[in-house]
Short mmCIF file of C-alpha atoms in Angstrom, two decimals:
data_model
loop_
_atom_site.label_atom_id
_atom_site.label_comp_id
_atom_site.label_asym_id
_atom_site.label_seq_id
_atom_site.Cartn_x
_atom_site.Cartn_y
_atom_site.Cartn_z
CA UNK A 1408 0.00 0.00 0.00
CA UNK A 1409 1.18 3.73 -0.45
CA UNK A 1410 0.01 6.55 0.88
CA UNK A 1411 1.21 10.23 1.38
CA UNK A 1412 -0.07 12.11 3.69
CA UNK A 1413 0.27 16.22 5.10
CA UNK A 1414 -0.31 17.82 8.04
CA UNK A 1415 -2.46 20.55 5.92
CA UNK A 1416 -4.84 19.93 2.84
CA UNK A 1417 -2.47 22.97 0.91
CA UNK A 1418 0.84 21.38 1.49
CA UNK A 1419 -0.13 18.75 -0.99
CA UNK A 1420 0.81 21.69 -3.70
CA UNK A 1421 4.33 21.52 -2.01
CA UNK A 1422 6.50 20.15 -5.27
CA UNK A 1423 8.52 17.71 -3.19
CA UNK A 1424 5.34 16.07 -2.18
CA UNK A 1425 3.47 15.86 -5.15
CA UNK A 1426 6.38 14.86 -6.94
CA UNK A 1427 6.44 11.97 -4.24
CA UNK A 1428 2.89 11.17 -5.03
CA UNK A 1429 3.42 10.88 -8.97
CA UNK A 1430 6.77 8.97 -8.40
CA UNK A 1431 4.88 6.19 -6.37
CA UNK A 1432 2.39 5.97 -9.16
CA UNK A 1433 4.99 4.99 -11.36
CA UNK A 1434 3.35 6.51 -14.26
CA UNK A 1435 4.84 10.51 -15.62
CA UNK A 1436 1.07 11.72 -15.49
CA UNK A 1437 -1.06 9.47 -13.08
CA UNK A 1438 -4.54 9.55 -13.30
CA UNK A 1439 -5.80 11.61 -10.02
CA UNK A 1440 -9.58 11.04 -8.40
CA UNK A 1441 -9.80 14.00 -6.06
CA UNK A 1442 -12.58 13.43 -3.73
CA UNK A 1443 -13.69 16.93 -2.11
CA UNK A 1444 -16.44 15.43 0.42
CA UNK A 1445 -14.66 17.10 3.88
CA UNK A 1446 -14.74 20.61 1.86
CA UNK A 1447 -18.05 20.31 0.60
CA UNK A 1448 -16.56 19.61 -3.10
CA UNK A 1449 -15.39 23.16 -2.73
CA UNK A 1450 -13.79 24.67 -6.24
CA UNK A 1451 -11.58 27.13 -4.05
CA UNK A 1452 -10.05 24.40 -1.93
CA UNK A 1453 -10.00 21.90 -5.16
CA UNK A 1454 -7.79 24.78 -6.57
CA UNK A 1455 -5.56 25.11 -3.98
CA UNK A 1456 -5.15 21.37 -3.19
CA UNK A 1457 -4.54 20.09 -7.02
CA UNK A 1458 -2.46 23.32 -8.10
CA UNK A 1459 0.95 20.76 -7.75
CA UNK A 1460 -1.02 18.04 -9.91
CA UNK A 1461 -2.23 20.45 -12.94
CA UNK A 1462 0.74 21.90 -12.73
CA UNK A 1463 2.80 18.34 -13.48
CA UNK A 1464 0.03 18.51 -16.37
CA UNK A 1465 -1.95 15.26 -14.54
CA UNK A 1466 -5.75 14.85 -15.55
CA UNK A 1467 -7.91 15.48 -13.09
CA UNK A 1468 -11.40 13.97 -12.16
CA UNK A 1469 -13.01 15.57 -9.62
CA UNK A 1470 -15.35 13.63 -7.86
CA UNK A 1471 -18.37 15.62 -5.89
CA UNK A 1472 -20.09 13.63 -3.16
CA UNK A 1473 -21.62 16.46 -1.10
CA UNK A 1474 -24.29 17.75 0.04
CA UNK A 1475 -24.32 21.19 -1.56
CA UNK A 1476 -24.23 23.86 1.10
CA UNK A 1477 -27.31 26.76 1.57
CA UNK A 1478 -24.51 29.30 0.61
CA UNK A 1479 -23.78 27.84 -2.89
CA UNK A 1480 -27.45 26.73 -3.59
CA UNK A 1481 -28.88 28.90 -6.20
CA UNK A 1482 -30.73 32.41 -5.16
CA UNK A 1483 -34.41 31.90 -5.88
CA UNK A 1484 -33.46 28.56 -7.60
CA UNK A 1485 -36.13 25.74 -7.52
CA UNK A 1486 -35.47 22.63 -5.39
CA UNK A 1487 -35.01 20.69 -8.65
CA UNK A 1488 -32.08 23.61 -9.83
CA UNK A 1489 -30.21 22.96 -6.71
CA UNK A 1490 -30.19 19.50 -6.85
CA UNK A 1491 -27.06 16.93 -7.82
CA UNK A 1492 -27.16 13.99 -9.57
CA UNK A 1493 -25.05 11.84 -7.53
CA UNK A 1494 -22.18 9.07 -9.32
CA UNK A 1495 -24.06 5.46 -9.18
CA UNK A 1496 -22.26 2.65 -7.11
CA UNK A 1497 -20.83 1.07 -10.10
CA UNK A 1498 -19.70 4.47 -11.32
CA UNK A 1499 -17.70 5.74 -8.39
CA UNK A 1500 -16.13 2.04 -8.49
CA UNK A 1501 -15.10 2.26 -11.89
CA UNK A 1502 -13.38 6.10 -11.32
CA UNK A 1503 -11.50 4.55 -8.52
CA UNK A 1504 -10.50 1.49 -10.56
CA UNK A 1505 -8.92 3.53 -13.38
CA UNK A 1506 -7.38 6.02 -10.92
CA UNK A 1507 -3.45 6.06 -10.29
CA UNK A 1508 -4.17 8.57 -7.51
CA UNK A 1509 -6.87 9.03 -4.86
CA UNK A 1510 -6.41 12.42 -3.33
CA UNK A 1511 -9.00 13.36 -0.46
CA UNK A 1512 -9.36 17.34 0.16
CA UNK A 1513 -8.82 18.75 3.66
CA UNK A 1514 -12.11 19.79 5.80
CA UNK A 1515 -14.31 18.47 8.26
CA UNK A 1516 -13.09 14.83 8.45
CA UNK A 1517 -16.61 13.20 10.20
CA UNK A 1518 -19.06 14.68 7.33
CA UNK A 1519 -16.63 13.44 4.85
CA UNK A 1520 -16.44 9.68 6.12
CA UNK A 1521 -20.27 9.66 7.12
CA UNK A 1522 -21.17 10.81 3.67
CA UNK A 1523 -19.35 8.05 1.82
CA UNK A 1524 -20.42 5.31 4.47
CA UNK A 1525 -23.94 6.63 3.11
CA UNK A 1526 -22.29 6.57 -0.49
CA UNK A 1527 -20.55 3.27 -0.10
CA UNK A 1528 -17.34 4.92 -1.31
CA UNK A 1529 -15.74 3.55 2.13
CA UNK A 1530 -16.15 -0.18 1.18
CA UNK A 1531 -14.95 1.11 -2.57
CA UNK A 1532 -11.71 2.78 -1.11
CA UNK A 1533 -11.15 -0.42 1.49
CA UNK A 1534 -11.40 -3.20 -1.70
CA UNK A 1535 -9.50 -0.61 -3.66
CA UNK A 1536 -6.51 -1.01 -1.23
CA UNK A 1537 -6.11 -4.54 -1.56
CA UNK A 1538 -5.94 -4.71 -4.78
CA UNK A 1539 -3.72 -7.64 -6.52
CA UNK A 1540 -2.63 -5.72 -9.54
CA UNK A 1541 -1.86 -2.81 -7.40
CA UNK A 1542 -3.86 -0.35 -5.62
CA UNK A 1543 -3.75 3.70 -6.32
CA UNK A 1544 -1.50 6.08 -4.29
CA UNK A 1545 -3.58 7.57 -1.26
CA UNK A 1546 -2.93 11.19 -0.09
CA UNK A 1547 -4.28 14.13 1.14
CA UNK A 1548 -3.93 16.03 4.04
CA UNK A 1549 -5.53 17.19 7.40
CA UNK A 1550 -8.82 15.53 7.04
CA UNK A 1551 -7.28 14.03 3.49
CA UNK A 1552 -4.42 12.77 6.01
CA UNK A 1553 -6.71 11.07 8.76
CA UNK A 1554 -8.92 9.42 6.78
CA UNK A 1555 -6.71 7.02 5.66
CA UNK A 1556 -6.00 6.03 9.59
CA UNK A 1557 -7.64 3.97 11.94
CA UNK A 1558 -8.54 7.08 14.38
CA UNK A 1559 -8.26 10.69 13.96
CA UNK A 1560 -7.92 13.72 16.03
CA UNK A 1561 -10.20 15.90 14.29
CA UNK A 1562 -12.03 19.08 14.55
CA UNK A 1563 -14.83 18.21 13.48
CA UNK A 1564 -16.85 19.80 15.83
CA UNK A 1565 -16.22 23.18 15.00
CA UNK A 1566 -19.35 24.83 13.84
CA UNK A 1567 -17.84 26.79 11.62
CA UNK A 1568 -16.82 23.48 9.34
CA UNK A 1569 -20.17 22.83 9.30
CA UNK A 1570 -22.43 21.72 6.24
CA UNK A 1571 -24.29 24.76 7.22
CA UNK A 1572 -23.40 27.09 9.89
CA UNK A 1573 -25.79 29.37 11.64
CA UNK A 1574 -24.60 32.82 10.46
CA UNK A 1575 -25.58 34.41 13.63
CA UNK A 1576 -23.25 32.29 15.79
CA UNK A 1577 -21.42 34.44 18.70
CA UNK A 1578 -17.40 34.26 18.46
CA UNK A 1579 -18.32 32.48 22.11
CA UNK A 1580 -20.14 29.89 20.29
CA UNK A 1581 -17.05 29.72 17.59
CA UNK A 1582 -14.98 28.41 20.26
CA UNK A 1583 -17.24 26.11 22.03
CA UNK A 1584 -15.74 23.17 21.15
CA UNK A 1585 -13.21 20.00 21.31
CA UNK A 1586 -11.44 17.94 19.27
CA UNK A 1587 -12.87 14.45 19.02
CA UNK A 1588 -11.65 11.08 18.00
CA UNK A 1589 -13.04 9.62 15.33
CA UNK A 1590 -13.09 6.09 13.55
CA UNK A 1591 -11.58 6.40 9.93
CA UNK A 1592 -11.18 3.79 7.29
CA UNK A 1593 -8.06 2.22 9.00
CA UNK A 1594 -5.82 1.60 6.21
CA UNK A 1595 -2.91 2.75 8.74
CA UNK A 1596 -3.43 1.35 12.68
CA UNK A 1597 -2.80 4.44 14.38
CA UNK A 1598 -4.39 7.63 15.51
CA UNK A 1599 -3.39 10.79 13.02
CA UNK A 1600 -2.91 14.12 14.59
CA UNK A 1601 -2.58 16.71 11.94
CA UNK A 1602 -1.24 20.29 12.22
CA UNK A 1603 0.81 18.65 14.89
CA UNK A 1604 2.72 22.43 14.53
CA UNK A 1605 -0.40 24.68 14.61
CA UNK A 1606 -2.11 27.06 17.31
CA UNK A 1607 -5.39 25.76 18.49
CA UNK A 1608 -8.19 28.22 19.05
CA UNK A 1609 -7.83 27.56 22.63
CA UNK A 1610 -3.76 28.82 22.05
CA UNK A 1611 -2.63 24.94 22.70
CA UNK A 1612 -0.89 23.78 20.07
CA UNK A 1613 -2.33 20.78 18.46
CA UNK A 1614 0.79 18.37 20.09
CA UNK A 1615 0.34 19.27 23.53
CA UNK A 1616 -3.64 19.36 23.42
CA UNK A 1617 -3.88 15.63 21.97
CA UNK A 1618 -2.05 14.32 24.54
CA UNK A 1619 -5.05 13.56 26.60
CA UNK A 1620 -6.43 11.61 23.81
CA UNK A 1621 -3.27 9.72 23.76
CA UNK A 1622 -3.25 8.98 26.86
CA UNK A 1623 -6.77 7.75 27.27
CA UNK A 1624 -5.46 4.99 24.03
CA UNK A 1625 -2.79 3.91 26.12
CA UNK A 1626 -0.36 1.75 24.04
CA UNK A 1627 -2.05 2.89 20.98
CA UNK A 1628 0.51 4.53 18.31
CA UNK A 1629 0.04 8.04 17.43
CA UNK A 1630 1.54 9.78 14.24
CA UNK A 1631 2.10 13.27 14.16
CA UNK A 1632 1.98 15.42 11.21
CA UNK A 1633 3.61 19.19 11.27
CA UNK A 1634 1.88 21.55 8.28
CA UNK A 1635 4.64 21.38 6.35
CA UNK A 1636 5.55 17.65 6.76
CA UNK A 1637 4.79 14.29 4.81
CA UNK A 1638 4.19 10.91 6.29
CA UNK A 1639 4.86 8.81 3.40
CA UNK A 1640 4.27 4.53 3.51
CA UNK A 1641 5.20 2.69 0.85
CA UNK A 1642 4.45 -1.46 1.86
CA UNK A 1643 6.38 -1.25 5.19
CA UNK A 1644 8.95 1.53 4.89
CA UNK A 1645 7.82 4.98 5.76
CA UNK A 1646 10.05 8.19 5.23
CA UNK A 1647 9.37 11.65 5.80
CA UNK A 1648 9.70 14.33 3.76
CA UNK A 1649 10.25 17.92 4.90
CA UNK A 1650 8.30 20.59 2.89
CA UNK A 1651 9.19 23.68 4.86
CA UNK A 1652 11.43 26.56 3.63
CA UNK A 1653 13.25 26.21 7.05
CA UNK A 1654 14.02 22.59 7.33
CA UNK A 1655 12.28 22.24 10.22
CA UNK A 1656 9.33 20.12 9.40
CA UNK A 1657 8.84 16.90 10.89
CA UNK A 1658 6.29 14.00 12.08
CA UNK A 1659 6.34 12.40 14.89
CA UNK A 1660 5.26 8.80 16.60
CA UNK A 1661 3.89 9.43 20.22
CA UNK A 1662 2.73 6.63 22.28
CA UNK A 1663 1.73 6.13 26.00
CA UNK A 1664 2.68 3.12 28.04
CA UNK A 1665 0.21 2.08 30.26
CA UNK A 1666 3.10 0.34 32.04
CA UNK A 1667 5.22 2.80 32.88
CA UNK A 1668 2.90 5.87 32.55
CA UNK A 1669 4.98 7.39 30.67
CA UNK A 1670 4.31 8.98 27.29
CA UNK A 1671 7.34 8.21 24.63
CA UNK A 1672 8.04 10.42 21.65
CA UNK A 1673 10.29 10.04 18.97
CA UNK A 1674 11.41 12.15 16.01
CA UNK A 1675 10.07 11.52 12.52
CA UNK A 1676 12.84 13.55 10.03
CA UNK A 1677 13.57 13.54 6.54
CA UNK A 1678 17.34 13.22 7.07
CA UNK A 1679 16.96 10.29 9.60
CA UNK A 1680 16.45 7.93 6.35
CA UNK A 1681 13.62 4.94 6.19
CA UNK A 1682 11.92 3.58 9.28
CA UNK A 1683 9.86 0.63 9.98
CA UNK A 1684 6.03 0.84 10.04
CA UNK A 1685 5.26 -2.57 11.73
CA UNK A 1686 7.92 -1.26 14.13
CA UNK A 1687 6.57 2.06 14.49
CA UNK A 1688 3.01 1.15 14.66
CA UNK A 1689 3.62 -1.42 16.81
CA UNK A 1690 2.47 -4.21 15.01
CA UNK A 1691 4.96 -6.97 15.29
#
């Protein structure tokens, strides 16, 4: 199996990583299924996300899932204007058959995997990656990152990632909230925490504030992914690759022994070569 996956849904556009990406296709212009569910099918974030792809001149097919949001619906339309003709089973089967690449948009990570659970593009994606003749690339990042895991530290719960959120909300209401685990397709046994790097909106960063959620999965393995960072499997070796103009981007594998009660942390860096995953995740 390979999959590629950022701490952020833009960082995808980062030409080291999308060169990645194409490179384990083994094809010069791989056929990419982009799958904007978590962002709605947004055009703005498919723009952003794919700008790396178009750019290496891959075709495109973007997929759209969604619900469409009150804000894009057509002023005055009727119900039957603002209404989507969904792909069949069979069709969104045979897209991700054909596809080289399945890239899944960032956004709110729980709509995303309830609406293809609805779809049945979950139990597409799961026989998709255990495929004989060899399955597509997976990658995206934040909740294009997660899904691909077994658990997720998402932020979902923010109203303001919601389908449709109230307009009136207070800035009180805005921050109301907590990240939440939640169950994701489990291609990857381990619990994703994306924007490891980044400020929450209750000033935590993301790596100290889902400690607590590793420590109630005690001697569960957590990965780690900074913005800027990759966490990149290909069958059992992962590497890292470090997108950042500094050099300082990194993941990380964080996991709490129940034993000792002590949480252990190590290092994830582009420069520290291949490691493991059945060692990393535990699984041997």
């Amino acid at each position: 199996m390979k999959i590629v996956c950022t701490g952020k849904g833009k960082s995808m556009s980062i030409e080291k990583v999308y060169s990645k990406v194409i490179d384990l296709s083994k094809k010069t212009k791989p056929n990419v299924l982009y799958l904007g569910t978590p962002s709605y099918d947004s055009d703005n974030v498919y723009e952003i996300q794919t700008a790396g792809f178009r750019k290496a001149g891959c075709p495109i097919m973007k997929m759209n899932l969604s619900e469409v949001p009150i804000s894009r619906r057509t002023q005055g339309g009727s119900e039957e204007e603002n209404q989507i003709v969904y792909p069949t089973y069979e069709n969104m089967k045979k897209e991700v058959d054909k596809a080289d690449v399945v890239m899944v948009s960032g956004g709110n990570t729980l709509y995303g995997l309830q609406r293809w659970k609805k779809l049945g593009m979950d139990q597409i994606l799961a026989e998709a990656s255990k495929m004989t003749n060899g399955s597509p690339v997976f990658c995206g990042g934040s909740a294009g990152a997660i899904c691909w895991f077994q658990y997720g530290n998402s932020d979902s719960m923010n109203p303001s990632t919601f389908l449709n959120p109230d307009p009136e909300m207070t800035d009180e209401e805005k921050n109301n909230w907590d990240y939440i685990k939640i169950s994701a397709l489990g291609f990857l046994p381990a619990l994703c925490v994306p924007h490891y790097d980044a400020l929450q909106h209750n000033g935590l960063h993301r790596s100290v504030a889902s400690d607590v959620m590793v420590q109630e999965m005690s001697d569960f393995p957590c990965i780690g992914i900074e913005e800027e960072a990759a966490f990149v499997v290909e069958g059992d070796i992962v590497r890292v690759i470090d997108g950042s103009s500094n050099g300082n981007a990194k993941c990380y594998r964080k996991i709490f022994h129940s034993e000792t009660q002590e949480m252990e942390v190590l290092n994830l860096e582009e420069g520290g070569g291949s490691f493991s995953m059945s060692e990393l995740l535990c699984l041997n």
